[in-house]
Short mmCIF file of C-alpha atoms in Angstrom, two decimals:
data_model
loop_
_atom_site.label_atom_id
_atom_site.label_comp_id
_atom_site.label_asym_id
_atom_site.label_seq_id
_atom_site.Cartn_x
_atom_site.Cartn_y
_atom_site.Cartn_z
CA UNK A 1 0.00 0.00 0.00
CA UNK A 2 3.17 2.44 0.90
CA UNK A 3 3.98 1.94 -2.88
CA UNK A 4 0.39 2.26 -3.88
CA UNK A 5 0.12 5.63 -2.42
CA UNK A 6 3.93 6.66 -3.42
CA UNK A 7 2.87 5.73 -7.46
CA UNK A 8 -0.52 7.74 -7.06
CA UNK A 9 1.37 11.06 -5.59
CA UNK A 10 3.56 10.78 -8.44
CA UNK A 11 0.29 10.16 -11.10
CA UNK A 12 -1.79 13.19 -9.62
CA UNK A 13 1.36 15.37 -9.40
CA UNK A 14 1.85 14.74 -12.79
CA UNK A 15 -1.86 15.78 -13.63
CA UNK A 16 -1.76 18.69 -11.60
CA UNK A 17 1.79 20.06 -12.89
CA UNK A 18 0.46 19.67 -16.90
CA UNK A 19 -3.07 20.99 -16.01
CA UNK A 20 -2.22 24.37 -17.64
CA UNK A 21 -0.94 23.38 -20.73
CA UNK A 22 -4.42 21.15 -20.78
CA UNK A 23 -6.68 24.66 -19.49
CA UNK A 24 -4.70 27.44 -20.94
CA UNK A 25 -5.44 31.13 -21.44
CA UNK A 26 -6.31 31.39 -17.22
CA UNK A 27 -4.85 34.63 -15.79
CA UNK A 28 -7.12 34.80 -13.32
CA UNK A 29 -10.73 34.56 -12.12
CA UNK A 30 -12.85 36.45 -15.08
CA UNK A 31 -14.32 39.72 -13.55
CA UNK A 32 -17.48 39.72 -15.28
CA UNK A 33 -18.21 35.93 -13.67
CA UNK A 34 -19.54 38.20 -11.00
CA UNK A 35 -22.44 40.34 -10.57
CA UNK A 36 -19.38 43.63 -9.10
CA UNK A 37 -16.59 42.73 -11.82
CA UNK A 38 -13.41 42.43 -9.75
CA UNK A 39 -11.31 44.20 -12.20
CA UNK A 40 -7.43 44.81 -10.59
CA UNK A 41 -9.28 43.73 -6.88
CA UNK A 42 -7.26 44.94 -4.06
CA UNK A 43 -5.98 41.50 -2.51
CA UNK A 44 -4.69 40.04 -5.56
CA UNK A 45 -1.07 40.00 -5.33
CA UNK A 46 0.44 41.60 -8.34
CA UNK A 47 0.93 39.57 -11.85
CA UNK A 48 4.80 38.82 -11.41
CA UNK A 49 3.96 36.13 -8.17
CA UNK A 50 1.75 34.02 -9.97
CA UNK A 51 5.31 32.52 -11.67
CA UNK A 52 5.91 30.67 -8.73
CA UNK A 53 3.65 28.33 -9.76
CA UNK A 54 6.58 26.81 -12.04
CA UNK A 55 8.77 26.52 -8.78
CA UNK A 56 5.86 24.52 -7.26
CA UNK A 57 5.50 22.26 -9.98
CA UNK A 58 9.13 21.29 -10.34
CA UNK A 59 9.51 20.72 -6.41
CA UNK A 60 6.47 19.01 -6.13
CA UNK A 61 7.30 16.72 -9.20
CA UNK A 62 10.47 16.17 -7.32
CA UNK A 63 9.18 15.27 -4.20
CA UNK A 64 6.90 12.59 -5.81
CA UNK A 65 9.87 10.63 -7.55
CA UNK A 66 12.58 11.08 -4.32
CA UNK A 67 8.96 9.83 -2.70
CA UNK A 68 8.85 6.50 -5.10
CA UNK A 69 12.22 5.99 -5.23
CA UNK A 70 13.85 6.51 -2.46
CA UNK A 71 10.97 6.89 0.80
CA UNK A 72 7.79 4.58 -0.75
CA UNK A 73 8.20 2.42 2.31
CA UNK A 74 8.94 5.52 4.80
CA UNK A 75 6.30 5.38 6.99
CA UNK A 76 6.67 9.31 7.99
CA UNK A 77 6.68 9.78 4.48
CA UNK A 78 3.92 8.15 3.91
CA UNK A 79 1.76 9.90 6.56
CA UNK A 80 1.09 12.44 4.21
CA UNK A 81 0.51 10.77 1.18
CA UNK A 82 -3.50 10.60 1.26
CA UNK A 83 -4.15 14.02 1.78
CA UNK A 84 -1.62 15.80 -0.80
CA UNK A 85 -3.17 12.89 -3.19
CA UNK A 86 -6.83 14.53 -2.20
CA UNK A 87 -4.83 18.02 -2.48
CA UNK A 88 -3.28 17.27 -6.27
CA UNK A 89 -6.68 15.51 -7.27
CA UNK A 90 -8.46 18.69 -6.74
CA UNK A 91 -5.35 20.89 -8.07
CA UNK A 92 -5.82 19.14 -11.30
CA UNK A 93 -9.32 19.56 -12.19
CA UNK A 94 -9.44 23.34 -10.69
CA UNK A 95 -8.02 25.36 -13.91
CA UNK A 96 -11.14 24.37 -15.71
CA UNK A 97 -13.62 24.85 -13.04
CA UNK A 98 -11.74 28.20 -12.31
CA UNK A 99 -12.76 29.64 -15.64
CA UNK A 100 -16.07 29.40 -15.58
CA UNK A 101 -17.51 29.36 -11.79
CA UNK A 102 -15.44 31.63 -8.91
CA UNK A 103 -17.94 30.03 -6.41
CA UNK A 104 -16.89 26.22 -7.23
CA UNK A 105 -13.30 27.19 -7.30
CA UNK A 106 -13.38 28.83 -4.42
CA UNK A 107 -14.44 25.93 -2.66
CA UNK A 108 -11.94 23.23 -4.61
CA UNK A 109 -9.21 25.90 -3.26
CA UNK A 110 -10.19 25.21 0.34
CA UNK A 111 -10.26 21.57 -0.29
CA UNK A 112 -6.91 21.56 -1.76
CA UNK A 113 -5.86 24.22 0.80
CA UNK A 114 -6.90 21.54 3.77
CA UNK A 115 -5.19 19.04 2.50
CA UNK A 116 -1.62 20.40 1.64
CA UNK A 117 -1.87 21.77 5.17
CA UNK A 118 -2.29 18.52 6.75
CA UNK A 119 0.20 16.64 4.50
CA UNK A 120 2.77 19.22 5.22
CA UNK A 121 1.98 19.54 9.32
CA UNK A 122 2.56 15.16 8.76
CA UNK A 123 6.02 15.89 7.20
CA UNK A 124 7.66 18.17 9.44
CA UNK A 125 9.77 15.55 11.29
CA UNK A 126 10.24 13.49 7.86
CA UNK A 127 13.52 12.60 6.72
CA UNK A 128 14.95 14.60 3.55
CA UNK A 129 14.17 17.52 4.60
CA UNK A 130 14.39 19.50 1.89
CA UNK A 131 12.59 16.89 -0.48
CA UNK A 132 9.67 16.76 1.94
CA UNK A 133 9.54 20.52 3.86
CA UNK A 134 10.28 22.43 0.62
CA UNK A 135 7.67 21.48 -2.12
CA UNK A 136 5.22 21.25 0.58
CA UNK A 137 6.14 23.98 1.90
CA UNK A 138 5.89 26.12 -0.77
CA UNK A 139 2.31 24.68 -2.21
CA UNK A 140 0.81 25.11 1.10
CA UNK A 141 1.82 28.27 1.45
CA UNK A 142 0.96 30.12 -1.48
CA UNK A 143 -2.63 28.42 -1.18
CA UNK A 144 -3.22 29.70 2.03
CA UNK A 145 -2.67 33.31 0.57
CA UNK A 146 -4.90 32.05 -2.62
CA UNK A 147 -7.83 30.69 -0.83
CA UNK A 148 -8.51 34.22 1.18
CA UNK A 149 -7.62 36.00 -1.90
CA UNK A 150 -10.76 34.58 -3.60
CA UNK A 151 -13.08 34.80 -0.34
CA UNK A 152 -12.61 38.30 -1.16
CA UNK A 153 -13.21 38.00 -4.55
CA UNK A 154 -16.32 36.59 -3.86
CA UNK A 155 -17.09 38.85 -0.99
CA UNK A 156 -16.51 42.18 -3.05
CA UNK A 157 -17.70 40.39 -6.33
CA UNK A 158 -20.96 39.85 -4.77
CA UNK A 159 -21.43 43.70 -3.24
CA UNK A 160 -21.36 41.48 0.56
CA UNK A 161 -21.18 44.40 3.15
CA UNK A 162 -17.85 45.59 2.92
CA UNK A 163 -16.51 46.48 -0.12
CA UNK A 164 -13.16 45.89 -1.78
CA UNK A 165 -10.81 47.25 0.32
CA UNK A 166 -12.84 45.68 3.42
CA UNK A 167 -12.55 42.21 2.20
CA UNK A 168 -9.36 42.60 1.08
CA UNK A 169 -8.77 43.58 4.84
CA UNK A 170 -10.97 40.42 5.80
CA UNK A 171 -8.71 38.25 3.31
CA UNK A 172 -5.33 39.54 4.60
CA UNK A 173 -6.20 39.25 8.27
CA UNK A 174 -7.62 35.85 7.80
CA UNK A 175 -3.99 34.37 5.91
CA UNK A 176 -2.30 35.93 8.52
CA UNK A 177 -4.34 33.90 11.39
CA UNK A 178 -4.68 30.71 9.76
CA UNK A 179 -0.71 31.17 9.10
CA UNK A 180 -0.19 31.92 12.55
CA UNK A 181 -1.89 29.24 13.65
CA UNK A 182 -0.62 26.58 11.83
CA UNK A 183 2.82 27.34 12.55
CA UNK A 184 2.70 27.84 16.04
CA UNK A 185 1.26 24.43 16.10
CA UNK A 186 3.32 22.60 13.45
CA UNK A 187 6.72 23.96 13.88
CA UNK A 188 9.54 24.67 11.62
CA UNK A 189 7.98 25.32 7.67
CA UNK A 190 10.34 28.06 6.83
CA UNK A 191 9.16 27.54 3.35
CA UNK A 192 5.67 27.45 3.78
CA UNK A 193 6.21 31.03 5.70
CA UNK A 194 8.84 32.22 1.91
CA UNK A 195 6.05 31.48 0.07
CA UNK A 196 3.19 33.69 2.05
CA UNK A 197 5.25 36.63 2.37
CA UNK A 198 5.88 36.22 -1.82
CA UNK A 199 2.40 36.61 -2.27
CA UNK A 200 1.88 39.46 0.68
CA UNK A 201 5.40 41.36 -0.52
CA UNK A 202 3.12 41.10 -3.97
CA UNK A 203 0.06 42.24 -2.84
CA UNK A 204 1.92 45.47 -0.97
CA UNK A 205 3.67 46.38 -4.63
CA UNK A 206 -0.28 45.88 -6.22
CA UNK A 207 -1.52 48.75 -4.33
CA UNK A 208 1.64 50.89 -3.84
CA UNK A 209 0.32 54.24 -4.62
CA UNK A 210 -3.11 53.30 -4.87
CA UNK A 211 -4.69 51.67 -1.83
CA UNK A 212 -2.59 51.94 1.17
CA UNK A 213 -4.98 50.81 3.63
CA UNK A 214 -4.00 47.21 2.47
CA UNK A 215 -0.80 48.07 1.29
CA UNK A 216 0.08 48.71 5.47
CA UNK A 217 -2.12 45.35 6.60
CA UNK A 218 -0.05 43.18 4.24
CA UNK A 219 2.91 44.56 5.31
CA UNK A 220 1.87 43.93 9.22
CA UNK A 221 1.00 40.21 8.39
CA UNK A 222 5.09 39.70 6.83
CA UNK A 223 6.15 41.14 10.69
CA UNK A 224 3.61 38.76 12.09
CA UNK A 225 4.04 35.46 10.04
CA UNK A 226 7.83 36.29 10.34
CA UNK A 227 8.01 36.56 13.62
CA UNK A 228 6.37 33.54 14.74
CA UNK A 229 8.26 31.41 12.57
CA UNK A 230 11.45 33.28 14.44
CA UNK A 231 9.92 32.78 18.14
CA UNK A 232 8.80 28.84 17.11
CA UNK A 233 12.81 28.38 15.71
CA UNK A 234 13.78 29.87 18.76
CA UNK A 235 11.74 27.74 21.17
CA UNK A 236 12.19 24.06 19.45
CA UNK A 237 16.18 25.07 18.92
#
């Protein structure tokens, strides 16, 4: 079963990693998919971040064949397995979904979301550290700051209360908790905390000059997210 689930990481990373070239032409959620078109929306981190992405593929591809190869019978290893395979399965049929329904894909993200989280709080003490602690790392993190990004999409998109800026405020504040949170109780992800503050150093040079309500909350949540990660580093030696 350890091999099994090895062979099926490496299958739905594979799906996941070519699922642009299969969906392409997405550049983000479509503003007119909702009924306030979210055109340039406050709490999307600016277009340059998004490359990333290829850094996530090709460490996550990695990960799966150093995962079959050399760890399919690890057992810490294969903690983690089931819910990065429920993460990637997800992953690979979002793109599509994405492009024509923000609500769907707004839930997929949380699904996917969930379970990179627990996959990488299951790998923390794994062997190969940089095999295990970086892809995940790096996936989980930049789909934390995803997921609230399109809560406020939807939010603003769908004239809720608060407005753009507001959610975008709601969005920020809620990555920074659920960041804060998870490391204080998982540990040591220094790359799960490099990839958030790529995608809130991006969302600060968005609205540089033009909204610097969020601008100032972004940068607050690097100090914060940073921070922990220093005091938990500090306190586990």
């Amino acid at each position: 079963m350890p091999t099994l689930r090895a062979l099926s990481v490496l299958l739905f990373t594979i799906a996941f990693a070519v699922s642009p070239i299969l969906s392409p032409g997405f550049n983000g959620f479509d503003p007119d998919r909702y009924p306030v078109p979210q055109i340039d929306p406050a709490a999307q981190p600016a277009g340059y971040a998004f490359a990333i992405w290829g850094l996530i593929y090709l460490a996550l591809i990695a990960h799966a064949v150093w995962g079959l190869w050399k760890r399919r019978d690890d057992p810490t290893w294969d903690e983690g397995r089931l819910p990065l395979i429920v993460s990637l399965g997800v992953g690979a049929i979002w793109l599509p979904v994405a492009q024509v329904s923000p609500v769907a894909a707004t839930i997929m993200i949380f699904v996917m979301l969930a379970g990179a989280l627990v996959a990488l709080s299951r790998s923390v003490p794994a062997p190969d550290f940089w095999m295990m602690n970086l892809p995940l790392g790096l996936y989980a993190g930049w789909l934390t700051a995803a997921s609230f990004v399109s809560v406020a999409l939807l939010g603003a998109g769908y004239g809720v209360i608060w407005g753009e800026t507001g959610w975008a405020v709601v969005s920020l504040s809620l990555t920074v908790i659920v960041a804060s949170a998870f490391i204080g109780r998982t540990g040591w992800v220094p790359f799960y905390v490099a990839a958030l503050i790529w995608a809130l150093i991006a969302v600060i040079i968005a609205n540089l000059g033009s909204n610097w309500t969020i601008a100032m909350v972004a940068a607050i949540g690097i100090v914060i997210v940073a921070a922990i990660l220093s005091s938990v580093r500090h306190q586990r030696g």
